[in-house]
Short mmCIF file of C-alpha atoms and ligand atoms in Angstrom, two decimals:
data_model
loop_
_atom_site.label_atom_id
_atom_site.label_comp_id
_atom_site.label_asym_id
_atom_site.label_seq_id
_atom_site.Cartn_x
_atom_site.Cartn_y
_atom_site.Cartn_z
CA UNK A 1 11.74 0.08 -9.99
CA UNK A 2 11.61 -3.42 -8.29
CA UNK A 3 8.87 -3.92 -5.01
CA UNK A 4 12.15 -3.27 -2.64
CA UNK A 5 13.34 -0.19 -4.11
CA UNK A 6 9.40 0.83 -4.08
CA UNK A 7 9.10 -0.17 -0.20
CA UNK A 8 12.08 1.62 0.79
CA UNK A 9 10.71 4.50 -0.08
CA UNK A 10 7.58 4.76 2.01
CA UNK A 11 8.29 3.45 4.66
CA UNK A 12 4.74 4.32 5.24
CA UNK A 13 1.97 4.07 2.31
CA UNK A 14 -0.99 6.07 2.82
CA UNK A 15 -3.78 3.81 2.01
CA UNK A 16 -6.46 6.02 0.67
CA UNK A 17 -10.40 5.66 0.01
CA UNK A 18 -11.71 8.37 -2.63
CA UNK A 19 -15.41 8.93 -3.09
CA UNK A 20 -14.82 12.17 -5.18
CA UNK A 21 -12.33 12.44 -7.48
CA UNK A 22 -12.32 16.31 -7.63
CA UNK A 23 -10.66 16.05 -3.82
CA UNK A 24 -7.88 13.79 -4.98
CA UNK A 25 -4.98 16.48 -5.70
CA UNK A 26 -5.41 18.41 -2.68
CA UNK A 27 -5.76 14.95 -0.36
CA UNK A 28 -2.40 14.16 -2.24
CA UNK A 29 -0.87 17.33 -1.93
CA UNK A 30 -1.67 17.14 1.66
CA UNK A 31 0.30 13.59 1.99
CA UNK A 32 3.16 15.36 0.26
CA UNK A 33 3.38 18.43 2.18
CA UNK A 34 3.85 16.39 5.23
CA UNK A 35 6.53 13.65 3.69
CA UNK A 36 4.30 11.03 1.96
CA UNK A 37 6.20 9.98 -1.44
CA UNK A 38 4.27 7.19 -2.18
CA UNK A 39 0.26 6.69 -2.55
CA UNK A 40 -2.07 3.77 -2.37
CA UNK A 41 -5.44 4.44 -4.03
CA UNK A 42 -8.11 1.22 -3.24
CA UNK A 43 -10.09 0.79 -6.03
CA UNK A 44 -13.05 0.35 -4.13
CA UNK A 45 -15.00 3.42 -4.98
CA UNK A 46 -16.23 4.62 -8.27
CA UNK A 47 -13.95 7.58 -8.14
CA UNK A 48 -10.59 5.92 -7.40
CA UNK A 49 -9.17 5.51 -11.25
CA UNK A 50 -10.16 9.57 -11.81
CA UNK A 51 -8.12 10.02 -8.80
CA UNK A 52 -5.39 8.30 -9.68
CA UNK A 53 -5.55 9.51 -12.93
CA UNK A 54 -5.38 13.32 -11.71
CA UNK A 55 -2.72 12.53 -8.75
CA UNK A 56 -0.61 11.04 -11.86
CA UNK A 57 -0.93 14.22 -14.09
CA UNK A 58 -0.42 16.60 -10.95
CA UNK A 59 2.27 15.48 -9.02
CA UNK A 60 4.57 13.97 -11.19
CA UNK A 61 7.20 13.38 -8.61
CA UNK A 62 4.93 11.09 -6.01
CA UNK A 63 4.42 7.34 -6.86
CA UNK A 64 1.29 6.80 -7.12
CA UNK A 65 -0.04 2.82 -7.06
CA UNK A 66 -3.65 0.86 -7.14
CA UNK A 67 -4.52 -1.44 -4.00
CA UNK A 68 -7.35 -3.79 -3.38
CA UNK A 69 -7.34 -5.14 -6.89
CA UNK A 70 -8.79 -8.55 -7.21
CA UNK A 71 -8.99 -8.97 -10.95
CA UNK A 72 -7.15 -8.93 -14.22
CA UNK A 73 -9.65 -6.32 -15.37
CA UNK A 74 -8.78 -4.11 -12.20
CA UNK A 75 -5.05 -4.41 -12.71
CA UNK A 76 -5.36 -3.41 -16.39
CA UNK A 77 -7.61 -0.85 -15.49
CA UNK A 78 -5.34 0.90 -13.11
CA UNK A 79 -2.83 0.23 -15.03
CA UNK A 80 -4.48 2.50 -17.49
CA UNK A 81 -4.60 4.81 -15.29
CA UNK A 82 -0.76 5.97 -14.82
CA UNK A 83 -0.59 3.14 -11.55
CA UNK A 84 2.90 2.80 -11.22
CA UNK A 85 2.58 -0.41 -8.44
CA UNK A 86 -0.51 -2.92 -7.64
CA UNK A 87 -1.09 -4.01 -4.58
CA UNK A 88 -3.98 -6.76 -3.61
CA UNK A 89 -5.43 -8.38 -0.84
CA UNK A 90 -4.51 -11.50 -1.41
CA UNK A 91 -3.16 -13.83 -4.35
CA UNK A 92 -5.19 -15.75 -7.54
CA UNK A 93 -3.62 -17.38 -10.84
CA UNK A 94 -4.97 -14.56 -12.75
CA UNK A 95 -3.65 -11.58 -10.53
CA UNK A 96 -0.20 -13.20 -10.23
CA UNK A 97 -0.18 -13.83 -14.19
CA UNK A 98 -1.60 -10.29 -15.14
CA UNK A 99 1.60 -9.04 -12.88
CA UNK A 100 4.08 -10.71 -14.85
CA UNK A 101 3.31 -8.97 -17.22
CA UNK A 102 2.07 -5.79 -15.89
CA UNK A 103 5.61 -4.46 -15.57
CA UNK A 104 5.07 -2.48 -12.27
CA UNK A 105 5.14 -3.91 -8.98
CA UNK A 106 2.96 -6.27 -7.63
CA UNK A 107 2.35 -6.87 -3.92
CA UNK A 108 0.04 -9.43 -3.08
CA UNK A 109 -1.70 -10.15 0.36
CA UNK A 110 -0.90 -13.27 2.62
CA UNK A 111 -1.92 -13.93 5.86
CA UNK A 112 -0.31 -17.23 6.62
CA UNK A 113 2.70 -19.14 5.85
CA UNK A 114 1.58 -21.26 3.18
CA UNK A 115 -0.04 -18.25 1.35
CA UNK A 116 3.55 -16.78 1.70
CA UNK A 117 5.10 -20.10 0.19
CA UNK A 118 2.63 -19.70 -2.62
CA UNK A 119 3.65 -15.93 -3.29
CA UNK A 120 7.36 -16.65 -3.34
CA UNK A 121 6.49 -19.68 -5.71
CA UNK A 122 5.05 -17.28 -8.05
CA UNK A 123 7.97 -14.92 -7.93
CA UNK A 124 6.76 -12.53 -5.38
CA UNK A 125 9.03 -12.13 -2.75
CA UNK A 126 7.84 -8.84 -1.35
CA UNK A 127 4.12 -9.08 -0.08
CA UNK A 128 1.54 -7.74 2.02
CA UNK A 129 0.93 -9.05 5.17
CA UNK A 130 -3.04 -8.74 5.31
CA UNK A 131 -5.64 -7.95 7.77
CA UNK A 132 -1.94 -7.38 9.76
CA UNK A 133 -3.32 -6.72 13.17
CA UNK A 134 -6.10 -9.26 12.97
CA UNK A 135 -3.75 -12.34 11.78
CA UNK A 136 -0.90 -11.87 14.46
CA UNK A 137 1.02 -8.41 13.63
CA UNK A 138 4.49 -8.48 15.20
CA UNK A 139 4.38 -11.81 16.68
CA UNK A 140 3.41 -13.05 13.43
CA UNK A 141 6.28 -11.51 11.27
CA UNK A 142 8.81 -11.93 14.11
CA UNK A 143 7.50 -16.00 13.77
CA UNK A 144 7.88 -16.07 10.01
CA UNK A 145 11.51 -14.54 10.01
CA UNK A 146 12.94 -18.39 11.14
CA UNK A 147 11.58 -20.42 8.56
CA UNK A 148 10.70 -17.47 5.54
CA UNK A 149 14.21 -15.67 5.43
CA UNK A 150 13.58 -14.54 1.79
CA UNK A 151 10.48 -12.76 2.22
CA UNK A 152 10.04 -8.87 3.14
CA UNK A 153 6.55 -7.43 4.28
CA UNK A 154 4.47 -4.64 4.02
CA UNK A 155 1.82 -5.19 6.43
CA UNK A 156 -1.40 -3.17 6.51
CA UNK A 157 -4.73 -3.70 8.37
CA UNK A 158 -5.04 -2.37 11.59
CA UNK A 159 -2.11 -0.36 11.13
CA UNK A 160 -1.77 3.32 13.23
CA UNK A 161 0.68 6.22 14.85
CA UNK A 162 0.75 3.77 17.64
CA UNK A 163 2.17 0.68 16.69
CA UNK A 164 3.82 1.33 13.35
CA UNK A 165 7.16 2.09 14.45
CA UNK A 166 6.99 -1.27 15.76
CA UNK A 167 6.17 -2.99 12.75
CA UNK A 168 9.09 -0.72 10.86
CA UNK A 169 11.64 -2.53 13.38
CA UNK A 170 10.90 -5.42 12.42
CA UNK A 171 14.15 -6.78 10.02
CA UNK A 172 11.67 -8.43 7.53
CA UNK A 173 9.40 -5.67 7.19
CA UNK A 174 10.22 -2.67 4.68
CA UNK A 175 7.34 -0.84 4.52
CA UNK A 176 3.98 -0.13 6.01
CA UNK A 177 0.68 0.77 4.70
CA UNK A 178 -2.57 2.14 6.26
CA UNK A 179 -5.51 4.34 6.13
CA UNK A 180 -5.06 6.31 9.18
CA UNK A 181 -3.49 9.09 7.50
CA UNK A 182 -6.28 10.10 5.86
CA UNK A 183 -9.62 9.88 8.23
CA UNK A 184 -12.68 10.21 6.39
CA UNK A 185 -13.87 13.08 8.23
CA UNK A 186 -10.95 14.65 7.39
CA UNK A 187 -11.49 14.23 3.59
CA UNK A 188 -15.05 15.29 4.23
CA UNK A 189 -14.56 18.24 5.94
CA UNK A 190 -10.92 19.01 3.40
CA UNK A 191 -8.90 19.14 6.93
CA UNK A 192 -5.98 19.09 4.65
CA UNK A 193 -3.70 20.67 7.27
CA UNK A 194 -5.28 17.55 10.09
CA UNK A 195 -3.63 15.32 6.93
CA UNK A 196 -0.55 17.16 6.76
CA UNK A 197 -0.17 16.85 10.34
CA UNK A 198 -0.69 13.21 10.54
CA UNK A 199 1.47 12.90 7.66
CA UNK A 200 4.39 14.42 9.09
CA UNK A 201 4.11 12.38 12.19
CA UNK A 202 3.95 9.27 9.87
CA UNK A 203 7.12 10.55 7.94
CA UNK A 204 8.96 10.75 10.97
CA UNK A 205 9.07 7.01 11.81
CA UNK A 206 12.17 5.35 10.52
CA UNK A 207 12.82 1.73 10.10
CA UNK A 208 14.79 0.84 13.65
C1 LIG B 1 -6.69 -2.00 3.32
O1 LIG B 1 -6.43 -2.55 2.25
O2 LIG B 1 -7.84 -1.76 3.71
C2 LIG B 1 -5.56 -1.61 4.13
O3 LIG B 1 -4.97 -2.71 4.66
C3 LIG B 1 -5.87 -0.57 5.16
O4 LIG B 1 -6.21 -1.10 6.37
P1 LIG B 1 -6.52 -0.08 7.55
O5 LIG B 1 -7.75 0.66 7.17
O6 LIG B 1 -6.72 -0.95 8.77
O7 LIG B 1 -5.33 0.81 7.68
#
């Protein structure tokens, strides 16, 4: 599967944080049962590549990928760990030669147009527009159609029920990613029905 074919699917990629690895199935089960077919784990807590690990072995149908990876040890890592895309916040040597050869998608972060440049340059033509909100959101994609034509986004940061349709209008965005499907409290307090719920409503926004 190629980073379009992977986009198109979302549209909308939970972003999740795990801190305990035994909630993982449920959380993703929860995703699921309201639409969610593809997951973004951060590897930002000690529990994510567990997590990953068990969403891979439990729900064989969801794609499951690794985000915030900054690292060629990270990448391999989750790679390790059944991720089946990679997504970063932004863009190094080592991340974008690690990809080449990861054989799963790759998505890495930009936030301005040379960053783009430098992506597509590397072969990456699909990328995440990151901290979206914070760098110019709409405005900012609708700007970059003009003078990027090649490039498709998935932007996350800042990202909610509110302005995501939005964002899916846009002709140069495929995708979009974000952690307000799955509150924290929720996880805490295994709302997974609050999940489902917000979920659903995610599922129901279609690309305009
Ligand atoms: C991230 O990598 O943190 C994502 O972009 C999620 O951002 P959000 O928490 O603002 O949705």
């Amino acid at each position: 599967m190629d980073a379009l074919t992977l986009m198109r699917k979302g549209p909308v990629i939970p972003v999740i944080v795990v801190n305990d690895a035994a909630v993982a199935v449920d959380l993703a089960h929860a995703l699921v049962a309201g639409g969610m077919t593809v997951l973004e784990v951060t590897l930002r807590t000690k529990a994510a590549l567990a997590a990953m690990r068990r969403m891979r072995d439990e729900l064989p149908d969801v794609i499951v990928g690794a985000g915030t990876l900054r690292t060629r040890p990270q990448m391999e890592a989750a790679l390790d760990a059944g991720a089946q895309f990679c997504v970063s916040p932004g863009l190094t040597p080592e991340l974008a030669s690690a990809a080449r050869s990861a054989g799963v998608p790759f998505i890495p972060g930009v936030a301005t147009p040379s960053e783009a440049m430098h992506a597509q340059d590397e072969g990456f033509l699909v990328q995440k527009l990151f901290p979206a909100e914070a760098v110019g959101g709409v405005r900012l994609l609708q700007a970059l159609a003009g003078p990027l034509p090649d490039l498709r986004f998935c932007p996350t940061g800042g990202i909610h029920a509110g302005n995501a349709a939005e964002y899916l209008a846009q002709p140069n965005v495929m995708a979009v990613g974000g952690s307000w499907l799955t509150p924290d409290d929720a996880i805490g307090t295994r709302d997974w029905a609050r999940i489902t719920r917000l979920a659903a409503e995610a599922a129901a926004l279609a690309h305009g």
